[in-house]
């Protein structure tokens, strides 16, 4: 097997347990010759800034696939249905006290503080006609379109880079990385990953957080896959 690029989740994957950027993982990424794309549930400017500060070229998937850019000097492509997310948010707000995260910057979905009963909210949402799902990343709960995810974002971005999604190895830690693992040629979950991502992973590291990302890259190098 030979892969042409990496797509790497941010929170929980190249961070430490306290959410600081993991400098060892950054150092390791900087040694790579293949392109590295960042994929996050966070907002586009967060993803672009992280890419810039790591020393990458600005190819990012943000808002769980709702926002994609291939370089810093190009505008993002936004795709999603924030209106439908807002309807689901209004509906759920009748049952829970919800707090939005970064609403002024988030364009295609809604992220919420994780302080309400997710299972109850999911059950309530099932009674409604929206094409919306709730995804828990362990950092936030996202109200997002079922038609948008990091896997679809990866397909779009791969096309913009004249690559296929299968040319990528994906590294991640949570449920919002699952479709990206399915679209990519190979998926590696870090040890702190949740049940869902470990289920779809081709390989699970022994180390957690940024140390897990380093181990994942070393595993690929050792096999000659990148
Ligand atoms: O935005 C989140 O909730 C988590 O972000 P991540 O996709 O980089 O882990
Ligand atoms: Mg993550």
Short mmCIF file of C-alpha atoms and ligand atoms in Angstrom, two decimals:
data_model
loop_
_atom_site.label_atom_id
_atom_site.label_comp_id
_atom_site.label_asym_id
_atom_site.label_seq_id
_atom_site.Cartn_x
_atom_site.Cartn_y
_atom_site.Cartn_z
CA UNK A 1 0.00 0.00 0.00
CA UNK A 2 1.14 3.52 -0.73
CA UNK A 3 -0.73 6.68 0.23
CA UNK A 4 -0.22 10.17 -1.15
CA UNK A 5 -1.48 12.39 1.67
CA UNK A 6 -2.70 12.56 5.27
CA UNK A 7 -5.87 14.04 6.68
CA UNK A 8 -5.58 14.69 10.40
CA UNK A 9 -8.23 15.66 12.94
CA UNK A 10 -7.29 18.44 15.37
CA UNK A 11 -8.96 18.16 18.79
CA UNK A 12 -8.11 14.95 20.61
CA UNK A 13 -5.65 13.91 17.88
CA UNK A 14 -2.87 16.50 17.63
CA UNK A 15 -3.65 18.05 21.00
CA UNK A 16 -2.81 17.02 24.57
CA UNK A 17 -5.38 15.91 27.10
CA UNK A 18 -5.76 19.53 28.26
CA UNK A 19 -6.40 20.60 24.63
CA UNK A 20 -3.08 22.38 24.15
CA UNK A 21 -1.46 21.75 20.78
CA UNK A 22 0.86 18.71 21.09
CA UNK A 23 4.26 20.02 20.04
CA UNK A 24 5.70 16.55 19.40
CA UNK A 25 2.91 15.82 16.92
CA UNK A 26 3.52 19.17 15.21
CA UNK A 27 7.23 18.42 14.95
CA UNK A 28 6.48 15.01 13.43
CA UNK A 29 4.00 16.46 10.91
CA UNK A 30 6.62 19.04 9.86
CA UNK A 31 8.99 16.24 8.79
CA UNK A 32 6.48 14.77 6.32
CA UNK A 33 6.94 15.10 2.58
CA UNK A 34 3.31 14.23 1.73
CA UNK A 35 0.59 16.92 1.94
CA UNK A 36 -1.21 17.12 5.29
CA UNK A 37 -4.80 18.35 5.44
CA UNK A 38 -6.44 19.27 8.76
CA UNK A 39 -10.07 18.24 9.32
CA UNK A 40 -12.06 19.60 12.25
CA UNK A 41 -15.50 20.24 13.61
CA UNK A 42 -14.27 23.65 14.54
CA UNK A 43 -14.71 26.85 12.53
CA UNK A 44 -12.78 27.68 9.37
CA UNK A 45 -10.52 30.40 10.84
CA UNK A 46 -9.51 28.02 13.67
CA UNK A 47 -8.56 25.35 11.12
CA UNK A 48 -6.70 27.79 8.88
CA UNK A 49 -4.82 29.29 11.81
CA UNK A 50 -3.82 25.86 13.08
CA UNK A 51 -2.63 24.90 9.59
CA UNK A 52 -0.64 28.14 9.31
CA UNK A 53 0.98 27.79 12.73
CA UNK A 54 1.93 24.16 12.11
CA UNK A 55 3.55 25.23 8.85
CA UNK A 56 1.10 23.58 6.45
CA UNK A 57 -0.38 25.19 3.36
CA UNK A 58 -3.94 25.91 4.40
CA UNK A 59 -5.76 22.89 2.97
CA UNK A 60 -8.47 22.35 5.57
CA UNK A 61 -11.88 20.81 6.17
CA UNK A 62 -13.77 22.73 8.87
CA UNK A 63 -17.26 22.67 10.44
CA UNK A 64 -17.37 18.86 10.00
CA UNK A 65 -17.14 19.18 6.22
CA UNK A 66 -19.35 22.26 5.82
CA UNK A 67 -16.35 24.47 5.01
CA UNK A 68 -13.40 23.50 2.82
CA UNK A 69 -10.41 25.43 1.47
CA UNK A 70 -7.37 24.26 -0.40
CA UNK A 71 -5.07 27.25 0.29
CA UNK A 72 -4.92 30.36 2.48
CA UNK A 73 -5.25 32.74 -0.42
CA UNK A 74 -8.49 31.20 -1.65
CA UNK A 75 -11.95 31.70 -0.18
CA UNK A 76 -13.66 28.81 1.53
CA UNK A 77 -16.43 26.76 -0.03
CA UNK A 78 -19.36 26.61 2.37
CA UNK A 79 -22.03 23.98 2.10
CA UNK A 80 -24.62 23.09 4.67
CA UNK A 81 -28.04 24.01 5.85
CA UNK A 82 -27.67 26.33 8.79
CA UNK A 83 -31.38 27.27 8.41
CA UNK A 84 -32.43 23.69 9.05
CA UNK A 85 -29.94 23.46 11.94
CA UNK A 86 -31.53 26.64 13.38
CA UNK A 87 -34.97 25.02 13.18
CA UNK A 88 -33.69 21.98 15.07
CA UNK A 89 -31.99 24.32 17.56
CA UNK A 90 -35.27 26.23 18.18
CA UNK A 91 -37.11 22.96 18.64
CA UNK A 92 -34.54 21.59 21.11
CA UNK A 93 -34.38 24.94 22.93
CA UNK A 94 -37.97 24.33 24.06
CA UNK A 95 -36.73 21.33 26.02
CA UNK A 96 -33.16 22.25 27.06
CA UNK A 97 -31.11 25.30 27.93
CA UNK A 98 -28.61 25.26 25.06
CA UNK A 99 -25.45 27.34 24.60
CA UNK A 100 -24.06 27.92 21.11
CA UNK A 101 -20.29 27.96 20.57
CA UNK A 102 -18.83 30.57 18.18
CA UNK A 103 -22.18 31.34 16.53
CA UNK A 104 -20.84 34.53 14.91
CA UNK A 105 -18.22 32.58 12.94
CA UNK A 106 -19.95 29.29 12.31
CA UNK A 107 -21.62 29.28 8.89
CA UNK A 108 -22.94 25.80 8.12
CA UNK A 109 -23.84 24.09 11.40
CA UNK A 110 -24.32 24.77 15.11
CA UNK A 111 -22.01 23.65 17.91
CA UNK A 112 -23.32 23.43 21.46
CA UNK A 113 -21.82 23.17 24.91
CA UNK A 114 -22.07 19.57 26.17
CA UNK A 115 -24.29 20.26 29.14
CA UNK A 116 -27.62 18.70 28.16
CA UNK A 117 -28.94 15.16 27.79
CA UNK A 118 -27.80 14.04 24.33
CA UNK A 119 -29.81 10.83 24.17
CA UNK A 120 -33.00 12.59 25.18
CA UNK A 121 -32.33 15.31 22.59
CA UNK A 122 -31.73 12.68 19.90
CA UNK A 123 -35.00 10.94 20.77
CA UNK A 124 -36.91 14.25 20.63
CA UNK A 125 -35.32 15.17 17.30
CA UNK A 126 -36.49 11.86 15.82
CA UNK A 127 -40.09 13.10 16.12
CA UNK A 128 -39.23 16.00 13.78
CA UNK A 129 -38.88 16.04 9.97
CA UNK A 130 -35.38 17.61 9.84
CA UNK A 131 -32.45 16.02 7.96
CA UNK A 132 -30.36 16.84 11.00
CA UNK A 133 -28.27 14.78 13.41
CA UNK A 134 -26.49 15.43 16.68
CA UNK A 135 -22.81 14.45 16.78
CA UNK A 136 -20.78 14.38 19.99
CA UNK A 137 -17.06 14.99 19.50
CA UNK A 138 -16.32 15.02 23.25
CA UNK A 139 -15.54 18.74 22.83
CA UNK A 140 -18.93 19.90 21.59
CA UNK A 141 -22.24 18.54 20.40
CA UNK A 142 -22.90 19.54 16.81
CA UNK A 143 -26.28 20.06 15.20
CA UNK A 144 -25.46 19.24 11.59
CA UNK A 145 -27.00 18.20 8.31
CA UNK A 146 -26.92 14.45 7.71
CA UNK A 147 -25.72 15.31 4.18
CA UNK A 148 -22.50 16.97 5.42
CA UNK A 149 -19.57 15.24 7.10
CA UNK A 150 -15.76 15.15 7.03
CA UNK A 151 -15.86 12.25 4.53
CA UNK A 152 -17.78 14.30 1.97
CA UNK A 153 -15.48 17.23 2.76
CA UNK A 154 -12.47 15.01 2.10
CA UNK A 155 -13.85 13.92 -1.27
CA UNK A 156 -14.33 17.57 -2.23
CA UNK A 157 -10.89 18.66 -1.05
CA UNK A 158 -9.15 15.63 -2.59
CA UNK A 159 -10.70 16.58 -5.94
CA UNK A 160 -9.40 20.15 -5.56
CA UNK A 161 -5.92 18.68 -4.94
CA UNK A 162 -6.22 16.32 -7.97
CA UNK A 163 -6.25 13.33 -5.60
CA UNK A 164 -8.82 10.71 -4.61
CA UNK A 165 -10.12 10.41 -1.05
CA UNK A 166 -8.64 6.86 -0.99
CA UNK A 167 -5.18 8.36 -1.51
CA UNK A 168 -5.39 9.71 2.06
CA UNK A 169 -4.70 8.12 5.42
CA UNK A 170 -7.02 9.59 8.04
CA UNK A 171 -6.08 9.98 11.72
CA UNK A 172 -8.74 10.88 14.26
CA UNK A 173 -10.37 10.37 17.63
CA UNK A 174 -14.13 10.62 17.53
CA UNK A 175 -17.50 9.99 15.92
CA UNK A 176 -17.21 13.06 13.67
CA UNK A 177 -14.20 11.38 11.99
CA UNK A 178 -16.06 8.15 11.10
CA UNK A 179 -17.18 9.08 7.57
CA UNK A 180 -13.69 10.46 6.87
CA UNK A 181 -12.22 7.07 7.84
CA UNK A 182 -14.67 5.37 5.48
CA UNK A 183 -13.81 7.72 2.59
CA UNK A 184 -10.03 7.55 3.14
CA UNK A 185 -7.85 4.63 2.07
CA UNK A 186 -6.89 3.82 5.67
CA UNK A 187 -8.04 5.08 9.07
CA UNK A 188 -6.04 5.24 12.30
CA UNK A 189 -7.71 6.01 15.62
CA UNK A 190 -5.68 7.29 18.56
CA UNK A 191 -6.08 5.32 21.81
CA UNK A 192 -8.25 8.00 23.44
CA UNK A 193 -10.69 7.66 20.54
CA UNK A 194 -14.34 6.87 21.21
CA UNK A 195 -16.08 3.55 20.54
CA UNK A 196 -17.48 4.64 17.16
CA UNK A 197 -14.15 5.66 15.63
CA UNK A 198 -12.37 2.54 16.89
CA UNK A 199 -15.10 0.47 15.25
CA UNK A 200 -14.36 1.91 11.78
CA UNK A 201 -10.57 2.25 12.22
CA UNK A 202 -8.14 -0.02 10.37
CA UNK A 203 -5.63 0.49 13.15
CA UNK A 204 -5.74 1.82 16.73
CA UNK A 205 -2.60 3.26 18.35
CA UNK A 206 -1.43 2.34 21.83
CA UNK A 207 -0.63 5.94 22.71
CA UNK A 208 -3.19 8.66 23.29
CA UNK A 209 -3.69 12.21 21.96
CA UNK A 210 -0.64 13.72 20.17
CA UNK A 211 1.56 10.80 21.15
CA UNK A 212 -0.95 8.60 19.33
CA UNK A 213 -0.68 10.78 16.22
CA UNK A 214 3.12 10.42 16.30
CA UNK A 215 2.75 6.65 16.67
CA UNK A 216 0.30 6.58 13.75
CA UNK A 217 2.71 8.42 11.46
CA UNK A 218 5.64 6.23 12.55
CA UNK A 219 3.51 3.15 11.86
CA UNK A 220 2.86 4.41 8.30
CA UNK A 221 6.55 5.20 7.76
CA UNK A 222 7.68 1.83 9.13
CA UNK A 223 5.39 0.07 6.65
CA UNK A 224 6.58 2.33 3.82
CA UNK A 225 2.98 3.45 3.24
CA UNK A 226 3.79 7.16 3.08
O1 LIG B 1 -15.08 20.87 16.98
C1 LIG B 1 -15.17 19.85 17.68
O2 LIG B 1 -16.18 19.59 18.34
C2 LIG B 1 -14.04 18.86 17.71
O3 LIG B 1 -13.04 19.24 16.81
P1 LIG B 1 -12.20 18.14 16.01
O4 LIG B 1 -13.06 17.68 14.88
O5 LIG B 1 -10.97 18.89 15.57
O6 LIG B 1 -11.87 17.04 16.97
MG1 LIG B 2 -11.26 15.16 17.28
#
